[in-house]
Structure formats: structure tokens, C-alpha cells
Amino acid sequence: MAANVVFTPEFKRNLRVLSKKYRHIRDDIEPLIDTLQNGELPGDLVTGTSYTIFKVRVPNRDVQRGKSGGYRIIYYLQTQTDIILVTIYSKTEQADISAAQIWRIVNEFETEK
């Protein structure tokens, strides 16, 4: 079952900003997008929101620092076939994101539709 992967404006904005610093970011996240489109749901479930949200680490080829130097991608399982990429950030620049911030981004996306 193929899933439809959509990006929030927040994800697009963060990706654009990060791509100026990390040239290979689009290549780095492509395998995750392919995995999501194939219906797999990698990562850990995020608690504290009323949505089905997952967080997953993606290695950063531009920074050789292991897991702590990679990216964190937050995605929302809207339906079994619709996956929303909520946000992306570099683990070297931002330690974590709160459930309230995730909820705000998803809520804005849901109301804009």
C-alpha cells in the first residue's frame, strides 16, 4: 500500500534553511520518504498530543558526528495512506521539540486545508 507524503509549510521552510548549511540534506532524507511511501512507519511514537506523531533520526552526511549530529524528522500519520512531514531540524542546532510546538504546527496545517 503506497502512502501519500505531504510537507507542512514549516517543514519546507526548515528544509530550505538547513539546505543552505547542509548540501546533502535532500539526499539524506530521500530514503526516509521512500520508506514512508512504502507504508512503513519508522521511529518512536511521540506522546503528549492527540495526533499520531512519530519522530525519527536521519543521519547527516555533511556532519560526521554519529546519531547526535543527524536530523530529527517529525511526521504525522493523518490516515493509513496520508503522512504529513511536520518539521525537520538538526540535532546539533536544536536539542528537542516540545509536544506543544508539534501540536501547534499540525493544528495550523489542519486548519489551512
Backbone as a chain_set.jsonl record, in Angstrom:
{"seq": "MAANVVFTPEFKRNLRVLSKKYRHIRDDIEPLIDTLQNGELPGDLVTGTSYTIFKVRVPNRDVQRGKSGGYRIIYYLQTQTDIILVTIYSKTEQADISAAQIWRIVNEFETEK", "coords": {"N": [[0.849, -1.181, 0.0], [0.771, 2.061, -1.021], [1.774, 5.109, 0.377], [0.768, 8.521, 0.693], [2.863, 11.223, 0.86], [3.12, 14.313, 2.395], [4.241, 17.701, 2.792], [4.473, 20.023, 5.465], [4.172, 23.645, 5.561], [6.011, 24.565, 7.451], [7.905, 22.464, 7.55], [8.925, 22.625, 4.922], [10.058, 25.193, 4.991], [12.013, 24.912, 7.035], [13.591, 22.924, 5.856], [14.561, 24.272, 3.6], [16.133, 26.275, 4.836], [18.007, 24.674, 6.251], [19.196, 23.388, 4.081], [20.909, 25.226, 3.02], [23.068, 25.164, 4.674], [23.698, 22.464, 4.908], [24.53, 20.608, 2.351], [23.797, 18.071, 1.353], [21.319, 17.381, 2.361], [18.799, 16.841, 1.178], [19.302, 14.475, -0.221], [19.899, 12.921, 1.986], [17.465, 12.683, 3.358], [15.832, 11.431, 1.542], [15.763, 8.484, 1.503], [14.181, 8.004, 3.81], [11.727, 9.181, 3.11], [11.04, 7.529, 0.969], [10.726, 5.119, 2.39], [8.526, 5.777, 4.022], [6.596, 6.179, 2.022], [6.308, 3.603, 1.183], [4.744, 2.552, 3.116], [5.803, 1.885, 5.582], [6.489, 2.644, 9.038], [8.808, 4.137, 10.523], [10.708, 4.991, 13.536], [9.942, 6.601, 16.729], [6.974, 6.76, 18.684], [5.453, 9.819, 19.528], [4.459, 11.17, 22.553], [1.884, 13.078, 24.239], [0.38, 14.585, 22.528], [-2.711, 14.826, 20.726], [-2.594, 13.663, 18.33], [-1.352, 11.146, 15.987], [1.82, 10.947, 16.101], [5.167, 10.648, 15.005], [8.692, 10.437, 15.681], [11.823, 10.512, 14.105], [15.227, 9.659, 13.571], [17.627, 10.83, 11.245], [20.573, 10.216, 9.508], [23.22, 12.615, 8.982], [25.108, 13.341, 6.313], [26.831, 15.434, 5.937], [27.897, 16.131, 8.362], [30.004, 14.507, 10.432], [29.19, 13.064, 12.99], [27.902, 10.956, 14.192], [24.808, 9.671, 15.59], [23.934, 11.869, 17.1], [24.586, 14.012, 15.548], [22.881, 14.14, 13.446], [19.741, 14.579, 11.693], [16.47, 15.342, 12.926], [13.346, 14.206, 12.194], [9.976, 14.943, 12.295], [6.938, 13.376, 11.956], [3.499, 13.0, 10.962], [0.924, 10.743, 11.167], [-1.69, 10.946, 9.405], [-3.809, 9.573, 8.117], [-4.13, 6.08, 7.24], [-2.999, 6.132, 4.737], [-2.053, 8.685, 4.339], [0.581, 10.702, 5.084], [2.095, 13.21, 6.932], [4.819, 15.302, 6.785], [6.025, 16.981, 9.383], [8.035, 18.652, 10.652], [11.565, 19.408, 10.433], [14.764, 19.253, 11.894], [18.153, 20.069, 12.798], [20.05, 18.017, 14.881], [22.321, 19.0, 16.04], [21.885, 21.687, 16.283], [19.476, 22.088, 17.588], [18.128, 20.81, 20.466], [15.72, 19.445, 21.193], [12.171, 19.181, 20.512], [9.146, 20.495, 21.659], [6.076, 18.852, 22.665], [3.965, 20.593, 22.555], [4.779, 22.468, 20.621], [4.856, 20.824, 18.361], [2.154, 20.096, 18.219], [1.046, 22.62, 17.674], [2.069, 23.182, 15.081], [0.97, 21.067, 13.556], [-1.745, 21.517, 14.01], [-2.07, 24.074, 12.829], [-1.551, 23.354, 10.183], [-3.666, 21.572, 9.695], [-5.887, 23.282, 9.898], [-5.479, 25.0, 7.779], [-6.082, 23.606, 5.517]], "CA": [[0.0, 0.0, 0.0], [1.586, 3.264, -1.133], [1.287, 6.23, 1.176], [0.948, 9.856, 0.146], [3.651, 12.014, 1.804], [2.917, 15.743, 2.186], [5.098, 18.526, 3.644], [3.879, 21.249, 6.004], [4.984, 24.831, 5.251], [7.104, 24.594, 8.434], [8.916, 21.507, 7.086], [9.552, 23.195, 3.723], [10.871, 26.335, 5.412], [13.184, 24.399, 7.748], [14.419, 22.212, 4.881], [15.231, 25.29, 2.792], [17.169, 26.897, 5.672], [19.05, 23.681, 6.512], [19.889, 23.023, 2.843], [21.975, 26.208, 2.785], [24.206, 24.765, 5.503], [23.977, 21.041, 4.681], [24.253, 20.434, 0.921], [23.264, 16.75, 1.021], [20.15, 17.088, 3.19], [17.72, 16.225, 0.391], [19.719, 13.08, -0.44], [19.858, 12.236, 3.279], [16.088, 12.384, 3.782], [15.126, 10.681, 0.494], [15.427, 7.107, 1.903], [13.068, 8.018, 4.766], [10.498, 9.462, 2.362], [10.725, 6.284, 0.25], [10.239, 4.165, 3.392], [7.174, 6.194, 4.394], [5.714, 5.942, 0.882], [6.081, 2.159, 1.114], [3.82, 2.17, 4.178], [6.486, 1.592, 6.842], [6.449, 3.763, 9.981], [9.969, 4.08, 11.413], [10.792, 5.997, 14.584], [9.265, 6.429, 18.011], [5.725, 7.491, 18.865], [5.564, 10.985, 20.406], [3.299, 11.303, 23.431], [1.583, 14.446, 24.644], [-0.505, 15.234, 21.565], [-3.86, 13.982, 20.383], [-2.329, 13.149, 16.992], [-0.408, 10.032, 15.886], [3.055, 11.613, 15.681], [6.395, 9.879, 15.174], [9.955, 11.148, 15.481], [12.819, 9.587, 13.572], [16.544, 10.235, 13.305], [18.182, 10.61, 9.912], [21.987, 10.613, 9.53], [23.637, 13.781, 8.206], [26.397, 13.053, 5.685], [27.685, 16.618, 5.967], [28.477, 16.229, 9.703], [30.381, 13.153, 10.854], [29.124, 13.036, 14.452], [27.018, 9.898, 14.672], [23.376, 9.962, 15.698], [23.68, 13.193, 17.668], [24.851, 15.034, 14.544], [21.946, 13.989, 12.333], [18.499, 15.349, 11.678], [15.273, 14.755, 13.52], [12.154, 14.487, 11.398], [8.721, 14.669, 12.981], [5.873, 13.188, 10.976], [2.144, 12.801, 11.476], [0.134, 9.754, 10.438], [-3.034, 11.524, 9.338], [-4.621, 8.383, 7.858], [-3.234, 4.976, 6.879], [-2.343, 6.416, 3.46], [-1.603, 10.078, 4.294], [1.616, 11.003, 6.071], [2.469, 14.614, 6.868], [6.114, 15.625, 7.385], [5.695, 18.155, 10.186], [9.195, 19.531, 10.761], [12.892, 18.806, 10.426], [15.776, 20.116, 12.491], [19.454, 19.456, 13.021], [20.254, 17.701, 16.3], [23.432, 19.807, 16.559], [21.418, 23.057, 16.491], [18.281, 22.104, 18.439], [18.136, 19.571, 21.249], [14.441, 18.742, 21.158], [10.998, 20.0, 20.201], [8.106, 20.144, 22.631], [4.807, 18.341, 22.143], [3.127, 21.763, 22.279], [5.201, 23.018, 19.33], [4.406, 19.881, 17.335], [0.706, 20.24, 18.14], [0.769, 23.903, 17.019], [2.361, 23.059, 13.649], [-0.031, 20.17, 12.961], [-3.036, 22.196, 14.088], [-2.065, 25.099, 11.778], [-1.65, 22.657, 8.896], [-5.022, 21.018, 9.58], [-6.87, 24.352, 9.71], [-5.229, 25.654, 6.488], [-6.567, 22.772, 4.407]], "C": [[0.893, 1.242, 0.0], [0.94, 4.4, -0.343], [1.6, 7.54, 0.462], [1.677, 10.696, 1.204], [3.542, 13.486, 1.419], [3.791, 16.504, 3.179], [4.315, 19.718, 4.176], [4.729, 22.431, 5.553], [6.192, 24.951, 6.193], [8.238, 23.67, 7.996], [9.661, 22.083, 5.89], [10.493, 24.337, 4.084], [12.146, 25.856, 6.101], [14.133, 23.672, 6.806], [15.208, 23.205, 4.031], [16.376, 25.941, 3.579], [18.325, 25.923, 5.904], [19.839, 23.336, 5.254], [20.982, 24.021, 2.485], [23.24, 25.829, 3.542], [24.652, 23.331, 5.211], [23.556, 20.677, 3.253], [23.561, 19.123, 0.58], [21.961, 16.41, 1.748], [19.03, 16.398, 2.399], [18.035, 14.765, 0.081], [19.613, 12.276, 0.852], [18.435, 11.835, 3.671], [15.313, 11.552, 2.76], [14.815, 9.232, 0.886], [14.266, 7.037, 2.9], [11.743, 8.247, 4.042], [10.068, 8.22, 1.582], [10.136, 5.24, 1.199], [8.803, 4.488, 3.791], [6.185, 5.923, 3.261], [5.401, 4.457, 0.717], [5.202, 1.65, 2.253], [4.471, 1.796, 5.497], [6.481, 2.842, 7.711], [7.63, 3.677, 10.943], [9.884, 5.145, 12.502], [9.979, 5.648, 15.812], [8.01, 7.287, 18.056], [5.946, 8.627, 19.865], [4.294, 11.068, 21.24], [3.05, 12.777, 23.732], [0.77, 15.226, 23.63], [-1.662, 14.286, 21.281], [-3.711, 13.379, 18.987], [-1.385, 11.953, 17.057], [0.864, 10.577, 15.249], [4.238, 10.692, 15.956], [7.593, 10.797, 15.011], [10.983, 10.115, 15.04], [14.122, 10.342, 13.32], [16.974, 9.878, 11.892], [19.634, 11.063, 9.955], [22.256, 11.792, 8.597], [25.019, 13.493, 7.634], [27.353, 14.24, 5.724], [28.371, 16.809, 7.317], [28.756, 14.816, 10.186], [30.399, 13.067, 12.38], [28.199, 11.957, 14.983], [25.578, 10.353, 14.751], [23.1, 11.375, 16.192], [23.913, 14.307, 16.653], [23.889, 14.991, 13.377], [20.763, 14.929, 12.43], [17.428, 14.602, 12.459], [14.112, 15.184, 12.622], [10.942, 14.049, 12.208], [7.66, 14.504, 11.896], [4.586, 12.736, 11.649], [1.412, 11.81, 10.574], [-1.315, 10.227, 10.452], [-4.078, 10.432, 9.1], [-3.642, 7.273, 7.503], [-2.466, 5.264, 5.596], [-1.86, 7.856, 3.329], [-0.65, 10.36, 5.447], [2.066, 12.439, 5.848], [3.833, 14.788, 7.535], [5.956, 16.979, 8.06], [6.855, 19.135, 10.242], [10.473, 18.714, 10.695], [13.832, 19.789, 11.107], [17.057, 19.33, 12.683], [19.641, 19.233, 14.511], [21.413, 18.505, 16.887], [22.98, 21.227, 16.895], [20.237, 23.163, 17.446], [18.195, 20.768, 19.154], [16.84, 18.784, 21.09], [13.343, 19.709, 20.753], [9.878, 19.544, 21.135], [6.855, 19.621, 21.928], [3.881, 19.503, 21.794], [3.486, 22.396, 20.934], [4.724, 22.129, 18.184], [2.903, 20.036, 17.124], [0.337, 21.518, 17.39], [0.963, 23.8, 15.504], [1.299, 22.206, 12.957], [-1.395, 20.846, 12.933], [-3.148, 23.288, 13.022], [-2.246, 24.458, 10.406], [-3.071, 22.142, 8.663], [-6.052, 22.112, 9.297], [-6.685, 25.075, 8.376], [-5.836, 24.887, 5.324], [-7.951, 23.128, 3.947]], "O": [[1.681, 1.443, 0.924], [-0.272, 4.613, -0.395], [2.577, 7.643, -0.279], [1.174, 10.866, 2.314], [3.825, 13.868, 0.284], [4.054, 16.017, 4.278], [3.574, 20.358, 3.428], [5.893, 22.247, 5.197], [7.265, 25.388, 5.778], [9.407, 24.052, 8.063], [10.89, 22.038, 5.843], [11.595, 24.435, 3.544], [13.237, 26.334, 5.791], [15.35, 23.79, 6.942], [16.394, 22.998, 3.774], [17.466, 26.133, 3.04], [19.49, 26.299, 5.769], [21.027, 23.024, 5.34], [21.89, 23.692, 1.721], [24.349, 26.135, 3.105], [25.843, 23.024, 5.263], [22.375, 20.465, 2.981], [22.807, 19.065, -0.391], [21.545, 15.252, 1.744], [18.392, 15.474, 2.903], [17.146, 13.914, 0.113], [19.278, 11.091, 0.825], [18.226, 10.769, 4.249], [14.248, 11.023, 3.078], [13.701, 8.772, 0.632], [13.456, 6.112, 2.841], [10.75, 7.579, 4.333], [8.883, 7.892, 1.533], [9.169, 4.559, 0.859], [7.963, 3.594, 3.89], [5.061, 5.486, 3.51], [4.356, 4.094, 0.177], [4.943, 0.45, 2.347], [3.774, 1.427, 6.442], [6.47, 3.962, 7.201], [7.474, 3.195, 12.065], [9.092, 6.082, 12.407], [9.41, 4.562, 15.924], [7.987, 8.401, 17.532], [6.55, 8.426, 20.918], [3.187, 11.039, 20.702], [3.918, 13.619, 23.502], [0.493, 16.407, 23.839], [-1.588, 13.091, 21.566], [-4.599, 12.668, 18.516], [-0.694, 11.758, 18.058], [0.977, 10.66, 14.026], [4.307, 10.042, 16.998], [7.531, 11.802, 14.303], [11.008, 8.989, 15.538], [14.118, 11.504, 12.912], [16.719, 8.776, 11.406], [19.913, 12.179, 10.393], [21.606, 11.946, 7.563], [25.995, 13.409, 8.379], [28.56, 14.065, 5.561], [29.333, 17.571, 7.412], [27.832, 14.015, 10.331], [31.464, 13.006, 12.995], [27.754, 12.042, 16.127], [25.171, 11.296, 14.073], [22.141, 12.011, 15.755], [23.48, 15.437, 16.875], [24.061, 15.732, 12.41], [20.786, 15.93, 13.147], [17.488, 13.383, 12.621], [13.929, 16.367, 12.335], [10.89, 12.937, 12.733], [7.498, 15.365, 11.032], [4.589, 12.172, 12.743], [1.299, 12.02, 9.366], [-2.067, 9.948, 11.386], [-5.097, 10.371, 9.788], [-2.434, 7.51, 7.471], [-1.392, 4.701, 5.383], [-1.303, 8.215, 2.292], [-1.016, 10.27, 6.619], [2.379, 12.838, 4.727], [3.994, 14.462, 8.712], [5.774, 17.998, 7.395], [6.692, 20.313, 9.922], [10.465, 17.496, 10.875], [13.718, 21.002, 10.926], [17.055, 18.1, 12.725], [19.42, 20.139, 15.314], [21.485, 18.677, 18.104], [23.619, 21.902, 17.703], [20.019, 24.214, 18.048], [18.189, 19.715, 18.516], [16.876, 17.573, 20.872], [13.568, 20.916, 20.663], [9.695, 18.349, 21.365], [6.613, 19.911, 20.756], [3.1, 19.412, 20.846], [2.6, 22.813, 20.189], [4.247, 22.622, 17.162], [2.434, 20.1, 15.987], [-0.577, 21.512, 16.566], [0.126, 24.273, 14.734], [0.789, 22.577, 11.9], [-2.116, 20.755, 11.94], [-4.19, 23.422, 12.38], [-3.001, 24.958, 9.572], [-3.61, 22.263, 7.563], [-6.992, 21.889, 8.534], [-7.623, 25.701, 7.882], [-6.076, 25.458, 4.26], [-8.474, 22.505, 3.023]]}, "num_chains": 1, "name": "protein.A"}
